[in-house]
Amino acid sequence: MTTENQAGAPAPKAYQTVLDAIEDQLRHGQLKVGDQLPGERLLAETHGISRASVRDAIRILDVMGVVRTATGSGPGAGAVVISEPATGIATALRMHVASARLSVEEIVQTRILLETWAANTADLQADPERSDRLLAAARELLDAMDDPQLDRAGFHAMDARFHVLLSGLAGNAVIEAMMESLRLSIGDYVRESVRSDAAWEPIAEVLRAQHHGILAAVSAGHGAEAARLLREHIEWFHQESTETQGD
């Protein structure tokens, strides 16, 4: 039976005290990336909860991309603070997409919103070295994707990475994390969207051409044109893959 407080609302789970404490310590700089969390016994004693509840908290932080856990002894063992926001967001999105609470179409619409904003916002001169590095990585991906021997799984993985790289040109860490999480959340759906190699080949040919057009616009600093091409590209593939699934 769920314990309730005097107001009738369910009482907080025991592990929540650990989550709240770690959030507070991160916010105030008492914990930082690379630090190791105290052991289970000490956390349990500090917060007056069981070690099982502490383990629940650590598992949640692991799934959220806040800590990485490792067995053994030494500085790398136990729970170490990391920062991989896309991991936690993607895990939640995948579950809600699978449950049909969030639709793939809504994820696609969100991608369009984020990617077109990033294209319009990107200033290649704000950090030229970083921009050159991201654009060079994007060109390498397109070169690899032009290989007709590349399998579909490899193409989709590089395609997704290409879009994340371009979004990174806007220099907004939240946008990058959201783009990465969206990529991870619907990766399986994208890979399964085209059912046969025969159907895939003509689609891949169009995607390659679209990618090169987008990169050319981005590299030239034509944000509005890049945003238009990105919208057309994403909407076209979503429509094609949906129609292919219905065949």
Coordinates of N, CA and C in Angstrom, one line a residue:
M1 N 0.8 -1.2 0.0 CA 0.0 0.0 0.0 C 0.9 1.2 0.0
T2 N 0.5 2.3 -0.8 CA 1.3 3.5 -0.9 C 1.1 4.3 0.3
T3 N 2.2 4.8 0.9 CA 2.1 5.7 2.1 C 1.6 7.1 1.6
E4 N 0.7 7.7 2.3 CA 0.3 9.0 2.0 C 0.6 10.0 3.1
N5 N 0.8 11.3 2.8 CA 1.0 12.3 3.8 C -0.3 12.8 4.3
Q6 N -0.3 13.8 5.2 CA -1.5 14.2 5.8 C -2.4 14.9 4.8
A7 N -1.8 15.4 3.7 CA -2.7 16.1 2.7 C -3.3 15.1 1.8
G8 N -3.0 13.8 1.9 CA -3.6 12.8 1.1 C -2.8 12.5 -0.2
A9 N -1.7 13.2 -0.4 CA -0.8 12.9 -1.5 C 0.2 11.8 -1.2
P10 N 0.6 11.0 -2.2 CA 1.5 9.9 -1.9 C 2.8 10.5 -1.3
A11 N 3.4 9.9 -0.3 CA 4.7 10.3 0.3 C 5.8 10.1 -0.7
P12 N 6.8 10.9 -0.7 CA 7.9 10.7 -1.6 C 8.6 9.4 -1.4
K13 N 9.1 8.8 -2.5 CA 9.9 7.6 -2.4 C 11.1 7.8 -1.6
A14 N 11.6 6.8 -0.9 CA 12.8 7.0 -0.1 C 14.0 7.4 -0.9
Y15 N 14.1 6.9 -2.1 CA 15.3 7.2 -3.0 C 15.3 8.7 -3.4
Q16 N 14.1 9.3 -3.3 CA 14.1 10.7 -3.8 C 15.0 11.6 -2.9
T17 N 15.2 11.3 -1.7 CA 16.0 12.1 -0.8 C 17.5 12.1 -1.3
V18 N 17.9 11.0 -1.9 CA 19.3 10.9 -2.5 C 19.3 11.8 -3.7
L19 N 18.3 11.6 -4.6 CA 18.3 12.4 -5.8 C 18.3 13.9 -5.5
D20 N 17.4 14.3 -4.6 CA 17.4 15.7 -4.2 C 18.7 16.2 -3.7
A21 N 19.4 15.4 -2.9 CA 20.6 15.8 -2.3 C 21.7 16.0 -3.3
I22 N 21.8 15.0 -4.3 CA 22.8 15.1 -5.3 C 22.5 16.2 -6.3
E23 N 21.3 16.5 -6.6 CA 21.0 17.7 -7.4 C 21.4 19.0 -6.7
D24 N 21.2 19.1 -5.4 CA 21.6 20.3 -4.7 C 23.1 20.4 -4.7
Q25 N 23.8 19.3 -4.5 CA 25.3 19.3 -4.4 C 25.9 19.7 -5.8
L26 N 25.2 19.2 -6.9 CA 25.7 19.6 -8.2 C 25.5 21.1 -8.5
R27 N 24.3 21.5 -8.1 CA 23.9 22.9 -8.3 C 24.9 23.9 -7.6
H28 N 25.3 23.5 -6.4 CA 26.2 24.3 -5.6 C 27.7 24.0 -5.7
G29 N 28.0 23.1 -6.7 CA 29.4 22.9 -6.9 C 30.1 22.0 -5.9
Q30 N 29.3 21.4 -5.0 CA 29.9 20.4 -4.1 C 30.2 19.1 -4.7
L31 N 29.5 18.8 -5.8 CA 29.8 17.7 -6.7 C 30.1 18.2 -8.1
K32 N 30.9 17.6 -8.8 CA 31.2 18.0 -10.2 C 31.5 16.7 -11.1
V33 N 31.4 16.9 -12.4 CA 31.7 15.8 -13.3 C 33.1 15.2 -13.0
G34 N 33.1 13.9 -12.8 CA 34.4 13.2 -12.5 C 34.5 12.8 -11.1
D35 N 33.6 13.4 -10.2 CA 33.7 13.0 -8.8 C 33.0 11.7 -8.6
Q36 N 33.4 11.0 -7.6 CA 32.8 9.7 -7.2 C 31.8 9.9 -6.1
L37 N 30.6 9.3 -6.2 CA 29.7 9.4 -5.1 C 30.1 8.6 -3.9
P38 N 29.7 9.0 -2.7 CA 30.0 8.2 -1.5 C 29.4 6.8 -1.7
G39 N 29.9 5.8 -1.0 CA 29.4 4.5 -1.1 C 28.0 4.3 -0.6
E40 N 27.4 3.2 -0.9 CA 26.0 2.9 -0.5 C 25.8 3.0 1.0
R41 N 26.7 2.5 1.8 CA 26.5 2.5 3.2 C 26.4 3.9 3.8
L42 N 27.4 4.7 3.3 CA 27.4 6.1 3.8 C 26.2 6.9 3.4
L43 N 25.8 6.7 2.1 CA 24.6 7.4 1.7 C 23.3 7.0 2.4
A44 N 23.3 5.7 2.7 CA 22.1 5.2 3.5 C 22.1 5.8 4.9
E45 N 23.3 5.8 5.5 CA 23.3 6.4 6.9 C 23.0 7.9 6.9
T46 N 23.6 8.6 5.9 CA 23.4 10.0 5.8 C 21.9 10.4 5.6
H47 N 21.2 9.7 4.9 CA 19.8 10.0 4.5 C 18.8 9.2 5.3
G48 N 19.3 8.3 6.1 CA 18.3 7.5 7.0 C 17.4 6.6 6.2
I49 N 18.0 6.0 5.1 CA 17.2 5.1 4.3 C 18.0 3.8 4.1
S50 N 17.3 2.8 3.5 CA 18.0 1.5 3.3 C 18.9 1.6 2.2
R51 N 19.9 0.6 2.2 CA 20.8 0.5 1.0 C 20.1 0.2 -0.3
A52 N 19.0 -0.5 -0.1 CA 18.2 -0.9 -1.3 C 17.6 0.4 -2.0
S53 N 17.2 1.4 -1.1 CA 16.7 2.6 -1.7 C 17.8 3.4 -2.3
V54 N 19.0 3.4 -1.7 CA 20.2 4.0 -2.3 C 20.5 3.5 -3.7
R55 N 20.4 2.1 -3.8 CA 20.7 1.5 -5.1 C 19.6 1.9 -6.1
D56 N 18.4 2.1 -5.7 CA 17.3 2.6 -6.6 C 17.7 3.9 -7.1
A57 N 18.2 4.8 -6.2 CA 18.6 6.2 -6.6 C 19.7 6.1 -7.6
I58 N 20.7 5.3 -7.4 CA 21.9 5.2 -8.3 C 21.5 4.7 -9.6
R59 N 20.5 3.7 -9.6 CA 20.1 3.2 -10.9 C 19.3 4.2 -11.7
I60 N 18.5 5.1 -11.0 CA 17.8 6.1 -11.7 C 18.8 7.2 -12.3
L61 N 19.8 7.5 -11.5 CA 20.8 8.5 -11.9 C 21.6 7.9 -13.1
D62 N 21.8 6.6 -13.1 CA 22.5 6.0 -14.2 C 21.7 6.1 -15.5
V63 N 20.4 5.8 -15.4 CA 19.5 5.8 -16.6 C 19.4 7.3 -17.1
M64 N 19.4 8.2 -16.2 CA 19.3 9.7 -16.5 C 20.6 10.2 -17.1
G65 N 21.7 9.4 -17.1 CA 22.9 9.9 -17.7 C 23.7 10.8 -16.8
V66 N 23.4 10.7 -15.4 CA 24.1 11.6 -14.5 C 25.3 10.9 -13.8
V67 N 25.2 9.6 -13.7 CA 26.3 8.8 -13.2 C 26.6 7.6 -14.0
R68 N 27.8 7.1 -13.9 CA 28.2 5.9 -14.6 C 28.7 5.0 -13.5
T69 N 28.2 3.7 -13.4 CA 28.5 2.8 -12.4 C 29.5 1.8 -12.9
A70 N 30.4 1.3 -12.0 CA 31.3 0.3 -12.3 C 31.7 -0.5 -11.1
T71 N 31.8 -1.8 -11.2 CA 32.2 -2.6 -10.1 C 33.7 -2.7 -9.9
G72 N 34.1 -3.2 -8.8 CA 35.5 -3.3 -8.5 C 35.9 -2.3 -7.4
S73 N 37.2 -2.0 -7.4 CA 37.8 -1.0 -6.5 C 38.6 0.0 -7.3
G74 N 39.0 1.1 -6.6 CA 39.8 2.1 -7.2 C 39.0 3.3 -7.6
P75 N 39.7 4.3 -8.2 CA 39.0 5.6 -8.5 C 37.9 5.5 -9.5
G76 N 37.9 4.5 -10.4 CA 36.9 4.4 -11.4 C 35.7 3.5 -11.0
A77 N 35.8 2.9 -9.8 CA 34.7 2.0 -9.3 C 33.6 2.9 -8.7
G78 N 32.5 2.2 -8.4 CA 31.3 2.8 -7.8 C 30.6 3.7 -8.8
A79 N 29.9 4.8 -8.3 CA 29.2 5.7 -9.1 C 30.0 7.0 -9.3
V80 N 30.3 7.3 -10.6 CA 31.1 8.5 -10.9 C 30.1 9.4 -11.6
V81 N 30.2 10.7 -11.3 CA 29.4 11.7 -11.9 C 29.8 12.0 -13.3
I82 N 28.9 11.9 -14.3 CA 29.1 12.2 -15.7 C 28.0 13.2 -16.1
S83 N 28.0 13.6 -17.3 CA 26.9 14.5 -17.8 C 26.6 14.1 -19.2
E84 N 25.6 13.2 -19.4 CA 25.1 12.8 -20.7 C 23.6 13.0 -20.8
P85 N 23.2 14.3 -20.9 CA 21.7 14.6 -20.8 C 20.9 13.9 -21.9
A86 N 21.5 13.7 -23.1 CA 20.7 13.1 -24.1 C 20.3 11.6 -23.8
T87 N 21.2 11.0 -23.0 CA 20.9 9.6 -22.6 C 19.6 9.4 -21.9
G88 N 19.4 10.3 -20.9 CA 18.2 10.2 -20.1 C 17.0 10.6 -20.8
I89 N 17.1 11.7 -21.6 CA 15.9 12.2 -22.3 C 15.5 11.2 -23.4
A90 N 16.5 10.6 -24.0 CA 16.2 9.6 -25.1 C 15.5 8.3 -24.5
T91 N 15.9 7.9 -23.3 CA 15.3 6.7 -22.7 C 13.8 7.0 -22.4
A92 N 13.5 8.1 -21.9 CA 12.1 8.5 -21.6 C 11.3 8.6 -22.9
L93 N 11.9 9.3 -23.9 CA 11.2 9.4 -25.2 C 10.9 8.1 -25.8
R94 N 11.9 7.2 -25.8 CA 11.7 5.9 -26.4 C 10.5 5.1 -25.8
M95 N 10.4 5.2 -24.5 CA 9.4 4.5 -23.8 C 8.0 5.1 -24.2
H96 N 7.9 6.4 -24.2 CA 6.7 7.0 -24.5 C 6.3 6.9 -26.0
V97 N 7.3 6.8 -26.9 CA 7.0 6.6 -28.3 C 6.5 5.1 -28.4
A98 N 7.1 4.2 -27.7 CA 6.7 2.8 -27.8 C 5.3 2.6 -27.2
S99 N 4.9 3.4 -26.2 CA 3.6 3.3 -25.6 C 2.5 4.0 -26.5
A100 N 3.0 4.7 -27.5 CA 2.1 5.5 -28.4 C 1.6 6.7 -27.7
R101 N 2.1 7.1 -26.6 CA 1.7 8.3 -26.0 C 2.3 9.5 -26.7
L102 N 3.5 9.3 -27.3 CA 4.1 10.2 -28.2 C 4.3 9.6 -29.6
S103 N 3.9 10.3 -30.6 CA 4.0 9.7 -31.9 C 5.3 10.0 -32.6
V104 N 5.6 9.1 -33.6 CA 6.8 9.4 -34.4 C 6.6 10.7 -35.1
E105 N 5.4 10.9 -35.6 CA 5.2 12.2 -36.3 C 5.5 13.4 -35.5
E106 N 5.1 13.3 -34.2 CA 5.4 14.5 -33.3 C 6.9 14.6 -33.1
I107 N 7.6 13.5 -33.0 CA 9.1 13.6 -32.9 C 9.6 14.3 -34.2
V108 N 9.1 13.9 -35.3 CA 9.6 14.5 -36.6 C 9.3 16.0 -36.6
Q109 N 8.1 16.4 -36.2 CA 7.8 17.8 -36.1 C 8.7 18.6 -35.2
T110 N 9.1 17.9 -34.1 CA 10.0 18.6 -33.1 C 11.4 18.7 -33.8
R111 N 11.8 17.7 -34.5 CA 13.1 17.7 -35.2 C 13.1 18.9 -36.1
I112 N 12.1 19.1 -36.9 CA 12.0 20.2 -37.8 C 12.1 21.5 -37.1
L113 N 11.4 21.7 -36.0 CA 11.5 22.9 -35.2 C 12.9 23.2 -34.8
L114 N 13.6 22.2 -34.2 CA 14.9 22.4 -33.7 C 15.9 22.6 -34.8
E115 N 15.9 21.8 -35.8 CA 16.9 21.9 -36.9 C 16.8 23.1 -37.7
T116 N 15.6 23.6 -38.0 CA 15.4 24.8 -38.7 C 15.9 26.0 -37.9
W117 N 15.5 26.0 -36.6 CA 16.0 27.0 -35.7 C 17.5 27.1 -35.7
A118 N 18.1 25.9 -35.5 CA 19.6 25.9 -35.5 C 20.2 26.4 -36.8
A119 N 19.6 26.0 -37.9 CA 20.2 26.5 -39.2 C 20.1 28.0 -39.3
N120 N 19.0 28.6 -38.9 CA 18.8 30.0 -39.0 C 19.7 30.8 -38.0
T121 N 20.0 30.1 -36.8 CA 20.8 30.7 -35.8 C 22.3 30.6 -35.9
A122 N 22.7 29.6 -36.6 CA 24.1 29.3 -36.7 C 24.9 30.5 -37.2
D123 N 26.0 30.8 -36.5 CA 26.9 31.9 -36.9 C 28.3 31.2 -37.0
L124 N 28.7 31.0 -38.2 CA 30.0 30.2 -38.4 C 31.2 31.0 -37.9
Q125 N 31.0 32.3 -37.8 CA 32.2 33.2 -37.4 C 32.2 33.4 -35.9
A126 N 31.2 32.9 -35.2 CA 31.3 33.1 -33.7 C 32.4 32.3 -33.1
D127 N 32.6 31.1 -33.7 CA 33.7 30.2 -33.2 C 34.2 29.5 -34.5
P128 N 35.0 30.1 -35.3 CA 35.4 29.6 -36.6 C 36.1 28.2 -36.5
E129 N 36.9 28.0 -35.5 CA 37.6 26.7 -35.3 C 36.6 25.6 -35.1
R130 N 35.7 25.9 -34.2 CA 34.6 24.8 -33.9 C 33.8 24.6 -35.1
S131 N 33.4 25.7 -35.8 CA 32.6 25.5 -37.0 C 33.3 24.7 -38.1
D132 N 34.5 25.0 -38.3 CA 35.3 24.3 -39.3 C 35.4 22.8 -38.9
R133 N 35.6 22.5 -37.7 CA 35.7 21.1 -37.2 C 34.4 20.4 -37.4
L134 N 33.2 21.0 -37.1 CA 31.9 20.3 -37.3 C 31.6 20.2 -38.8
L135 N 31.9 21.2 -39.6 CA 31.6 21.1 -41.0 C 32.5 20.0 -41.7
A136 N 33.8 19.9 -41.2 CA 34.7 18.9 -41.8 C 34.2 17.5 -41.4
A137 N 33.7 17.3 -40.2 CA 33.1 16.0 -39.8 C 31.9 15.7 -40.6
A138 N 31.0 16.7 -40.9 CA 29.8 16.5 -41.7 C 30.2 16.1 -43.1
R139 N 31.2 16.7 -43.7 CA 31.6 16.3 -45.0 C 32.2 14.9 -45.1
E140 N 32.9 14.5 -44.0 CA 33.4 13.1 -44.0 C 32.2 12.1 -43.9
L141 N 31.2 12.5 -43.2 CA 30.0 11.6 -43.1 C 29.4 11.5 -44.5
L142 N 29.2 12.6 -45.2 CA 28.6 12.5 -46.5 C 29.4 11.7 -47.5
D143 N 30.7 11.9 -47.4 CA 31.6 11.1 -48.3 C 31.4 9.6 -48.0
A144 N 31.3 9.2 -46.8 CA 31.1 7.8 -46.4 C 29.7 7.4 -46.8
M145 N 28.7 8.2 -46.7 CA 27.3 7.9 -47.1 C 27.1 7.8 -48.6
D146 N 28.1 8.4 -49.4 CA 28.0 8.3 -50.8 C 28.4 6.9 -51.4
D147 N 29.0 6.1 -50.5 CA 29.5 4.8 -50.9 C 28.3 3.9 -51.1
P148 N 28.1 3.4 -52.4 CA 26.9 2.6 -52.6 C 26.9 1.2 -51.9
Q149 N 28.1 0.8 -51.4 CA 28.2 -0.4 -50.7 C 27.8 -0.3 -49.2
L150 N 27.6 0.9 -48.7 CA 27.2 1.2 -47.3 C 25.9 0.5 -47.1
D151 N 25.8 -0.2 -46.0 CA 24.5 -0.9 -45.7 C 23.5 0.1 -45.1
R152 N 22.3 -0.2 -45.0 CA 21.2 0.7 -44.6 C 21.4 1.1 -43.1
A153 N 21.8 0.2 -42.3 CA 22.0 0.5 -40.9 C 23.1 1.6 -40.7
G154 N 24.2 1.4 -41.5 CA 25.3 2.3 -41.4 C 24.9 3.7 -41.9
F155 N 24.1 3.7 -43.0 CA 23.6 4.9 -43.6 C 22.8 5.7 -42.6
H156 N 21.8 5.0 -41.9 CA 20.9 5.7 -41.0 C 21.7 6.2 -39.8
A157 N 22.7 5.5 -39.3 CA 23.5 6.0 -38.2 C 24.3 7.2 -38.6
M158 N 24.9 7.3 -39.8 CA 25.6 8.4 -40.2 C 24.7 9.6 -40.5
D159 N 23.5 9.3 -41.1 CA 22.5 10.3 -41.4 C 22.2 11.0 -40.1
A160 N 21.9 10.3 -39.0 CA 21.5 10.9 -37.8 C 22.6 11.7 -37.2
R161 N 23.8 11.2 -37.3 CA 25.0 12.0 -36.8 C 25.2 13.2 -37.6
F162 N 25.0 13.2 -38.9 CA 25.1 14.4 -39.7 C 24.2 15.5 -39.2
H163 N 22.9 15.1 -38.9 CA 21.9 16.1 -38.5 C 22.3 16.7 -37.1
V164 N 22.8 15.9 -36.2 CA 23.3 16.3 -34.9 C 24.4 17.3 -35.1
L165 N 25.4 17.0 -35.9 CA 26.5 17.9 -36.2 C 26.1 19.3 -36.7
L166 N 25.2 19.3 -37.6 CA 24.7 20.6 -38.1 C 24.0 21.4 -37.1
S167 N 23.2 20.7 -36.2 CA 22.5 21.4 -35.2 C 23.5 22.0 -34.2
G168 N 24.7 21.3 -34.0 CA 25.7 21.8 -33.1 C 26.3 23.1 -33.5
L169 N 26.1 23.5 -34.8 CA 26.7 24.8 -35.3 C 26.0 26.0 -34.6
A170 N 24.8 25.8 -34.0 CA 24.2 26.9 -33.4 C 24.8 27.2 -32.0
G171 N 25.6 26.3 -31.5 CA 26.3 26.5 -30.3 C 25.4 26.5 -29.0
N172 N 24.3 25.8 -29.1 CA 23.4 25.7 -28.0 C 23.4 24.2 -27.5
A173 N 23.9 24.0 -26.3 CA 24.1 22.7 -25.7 C 22.8 22.0 -25.5
V174 N 21.7 22.7 -25.2 CA 20.4 22.1 -25.0 C 19.9 21.6 -26.3
I175 N 20.0 22.4 -27.4 CA 19.6 21.9 -28.7 C 20.3 20.6 -29.1
E176 N 21.6 20.6 -28.9 CA 22.4 19.4 -29.2 C 22.0 18.2 -28.4
A177 N 21.7 18.4 -27.1 CA 21.2 17.3 -26.3 C 19.9 16.8 -26.8
M178 N 19.0 17.7 -27.1 CA 17.6 17.4 -27.6 C 17.7 16.6 -28.9
M179 N 18.6 17.1 -29.8 CA 18.7 16.5 -31.1 C 19.3 15.1 -31.0
E180 N 20.3 14.9 -30.1 CA 20.8 13.6 -29.9 C 19.8 12.7 -29.3
S181 N 19.0 13.2 -28.3 CA 18.0 12.4 -27.7 C 16.9 12.0 -28.7
L182 N 16.5 12.9 -29.6 CA 15.5 12.5 -30.6 C 16.1 11.5 -31.6
R183 N 17.4 11.6 -31.9 CA 18.0 10.6 -32.7 C 17.9 9.2 -32.1
L184 N 18.3 9.2 -30.8 CA 18.3 7.9 -30.1 C 16.9 7.3 -29.9
S185 N 15.9 8.2 -29.8 CA 14.5 7.8 -29.4 C 13.8 7.1 -30.6
I186 N 14.1 7.5 -31.8 CA 13.4 6.9 -32.9 C 14.3 6.2 -33.9
G187 N 15.5 5.9 -33.5 CA 16.5 5.2 -34.4 C 15.9 3.9 -34.9
D188 N 15.3 3.1 -34.0 CA 14.7 1.8 -34.5 C 13.6 2.0 -35.5
Y189 N 12.8 3.0 -35.3 CA 11.6 3.3 -36.2 C 12.1 3.7 -37.5
V190 N 13.2 4.5 -37.6 CA 13.8 4.9 -38.8 C 14.4 3.8 -39.6
R191 N 15.1 2.9 -38.9 CA 15.8 1.8 -39.5 C 14.7 0.8 -40.1
E192 N 13.6 0.7 -39.4 CA 12.6 -0.3 -39.8 C 11.6 0.3 -40.8
S193 N 11.7 1.6 -41.1 CA 10.7 2.3 -41.9 C 10.6 1.9 -43.3
V194 N 11.8 1.5 -43.9 CA 11.8 1.0 -45.3 C 12.1 -0.5 -45.2
R195 N 11.2 -1.3 -45.8 CA 11.2 -2.7 -45.5 C 12.1 -3.5 -46.4
S196 N 12.5 -3.0 -47.5 CA 13.3 -3.8 -48.5 C 14.4 -2.9 -49.1
D197 N 15.5 -3.6 -49.5 CA 16.6 -3.0 -50.2 C 16.2 -2.3 -51.5
A198 N 15.2 -3.0 -52.2 CA 14.8 -2.5 -53.4 C 14.1 -1.2 -53.3
A199 N 13.3 -1.0 -52.2 CA 12.6 0.2 -51.9 C 13.6 1.3 -51.4
W200 N 14.6 0.8 -50.7 CA 15.6 1.7 -50.1 C 16.5 2.5 -51.1
E201 N 17.0 1.8 -52.1 CA 18.0 2.4 -53.0 C 17.5 3.7 -53.6
P202 N 16.3 3.8 -54.2 CA 16.0 5.1 -54.8 C 15.8 6.2 -53.7
I203 N 15.4 5.8 -52.5 CA 15.2 6.8 -51.4 C 16.6 7.3 -51.0
A204 N 17.6 6.4 -50.9 CA 18.9 6.7 -50.5 C 19.5 7.7 -51.5
E205 N 19.3 7.5 -52.8 CA 19.8 8.4 -53.8 C 19.3 9.8 -53.6
V206 N 18.0 10.0 -53.3 CA 17.5 11.3 -53.1 C 18.1 11.9 -51.8
L207 N 18.2 11.1 -50.8 CA 18.7 11.6 -49.5 C 20.1 12.1 -49.6
R208 N 20.9 11.4 -50.4 CA 22.3 11.9 -50.6 C 22.3 13.2 -51.3
A209 N 21.5 13.4 -52.3 CA 21.5 14.7 -53.0 C 21.0 15.8 -52.0
Q210 N 20.0 15.5 -51.2 CA 19.5 16.5 -50.3 C 20.5 16.9 -49.3
H211 N 21.2 15.9 -48.8 CA 22.3 16.1 -47.8 C 23.3 17.1 -48.3
H212 N 23.8 16.9 -49.5 CA 24.8 17.7 -50.1 C 24.3 19.2 -50.3
G213 N 23.0 19.3 -50.7 CA 22.4 20.6 -50.8 C 22.4 21.4 -49.5
I214 N 22.0 20.6 -48.5 CA 21.9 21.2 -47.1 C 23.3 21.7 -46.6
L215 N 24.2 20.8 -46.8 CA 25.6 21.1 -46.3 C 26.2 22.3 -47.1
A216 N 25.9 22.4 -48.4 CA 26.4 23.5 -49.2 C 25.8 24.8 -48.7
A217 N 24.5 24.8 -48.4 CA 23.8 26.1 -47.9 C 24.4 26.4 -46.5
V218 N 24.6 25.4 -45.6 CA 25.1 25.7 -44.3 C 26.5 26.3 -44.4
S219 N 27.3 25.6 -45.2 CA 28.7 26.1 -45.3 C 28.9 27.5 -45.9
A220 N 27.9 27.9 -46.7 CA 27.9 29.2 -47.3 C 27.3 30.3 -46.3
G221 N 26.8 29.8 -45.2 CA 26.2 30.7 -44.2 C 24.8 31.2 -44.6
H222 N 24.2 30.4 -45.5 CA 22.8 30.7 -45.9 C 21.8 30.0 -45.0
G223 N 21.6 30.6 -43.8 CA 20.8 29.9 -42.8 C 19.4 29.7 -43.3
A224 N 18.7 30.7 -43.9 CA 17.3 30.5 -44.3 C 17.1 29.5 -45.3
E225 N 18.1 29.4 -46.3 CA 18.0 28.4 -47.3 C 18.3 27.0 -46.7
A226 N 19.2 26.9 -45.8 CA 19.5 25.6 -45.2 C 18.3 25.2 -44.4
A227 N 17.6 26.1 -43.7 CA 16.4 25.7 -42.9 C 15.3 25.2 -43.8
R228 N 15.1 25.9 -45.0 CA 14.1 25.4 -45.9 C 14.4 24.0 -46.5
L229 N 15.7 23.8 -46.8 CA 16.1 22.5 -47.3 C 15.9 21.4 -46.3
L230 N 16.3 21.7 -45.0 CA 16.1 20.8 -44.0 C 14.7 20.4 -43.8
R231 N 13.8 21.3 -43.8 CA 12.4 21.0 -43.6 C 11.9 20.1 -44.7
E232 N 12.2 20.5 -46.0 CA 11.8 19.7 -47.1 C 12.4 18.3 -47.0
H233 N 13.6 18.1 -46.6 CA 14.3 16.9 -46.5 C 13.6 16.0 -45.4
I234 N 13.4 16.5 -44.3 CA 12.8 15.7 -43.2 C 11.4 15.3 -43.5
E235 N 10.6 16.3 -44.0 CA 9.2 16.0 -44.4 C 9.1 14.9 -45.5
W236 N 10.0 15.1 -46.5 CA 10.0 14.1 -47.6 C 10.3 12.7 -47.2
F237 N 11.4 12.5 -46.4 CA 11.7 11.2 -45.9 C 10.6 10.6 -45.1
H238 N 10.0 11.4 -44.2 CA 8.9 10.9 -43.3 C 7.7 10.4 -44.2
Q239 N 7.4 11.2 -45.2 CA 6.3 10.8 -46.1 C 6.6 9.6 -46.9
E240 N 7.8 9.5 -47.4 CA 8.2 8.4 -48.2 C 8.3 7.1 -47.4
S241 N 8.8 7.2 -46.2 CA 8.9 6.0 -45.3 C 7.6 5.5 -44.8
T242 N 6.7 6.5 -44.6 CA 5.3 6.1 -44.2 C 4.6 5.4 -45.3
E243 N 4.7 5.9 -46.5 CA 4.0 5.3 -47.7 C 4.6 3.9 -48.0
T244 N 6.0 3.8 -47.8 CA 6.6 2.5 -48.0 C 6.1 1.5 -47.0
Q245 N 5.9 1.9 -45.7 CA 5.4 1.0 -44.7 C 4.0 0.5 -45.1
G246 N 3.2 1.4 -45.7 CA 1.9 1.0 -46.0 C 1.7 0.1 -47.2
D247 N 2.8 0.0 -48.0 CA 2.7 -0.9 -49.2 C 2.7 -2.4 -48.9

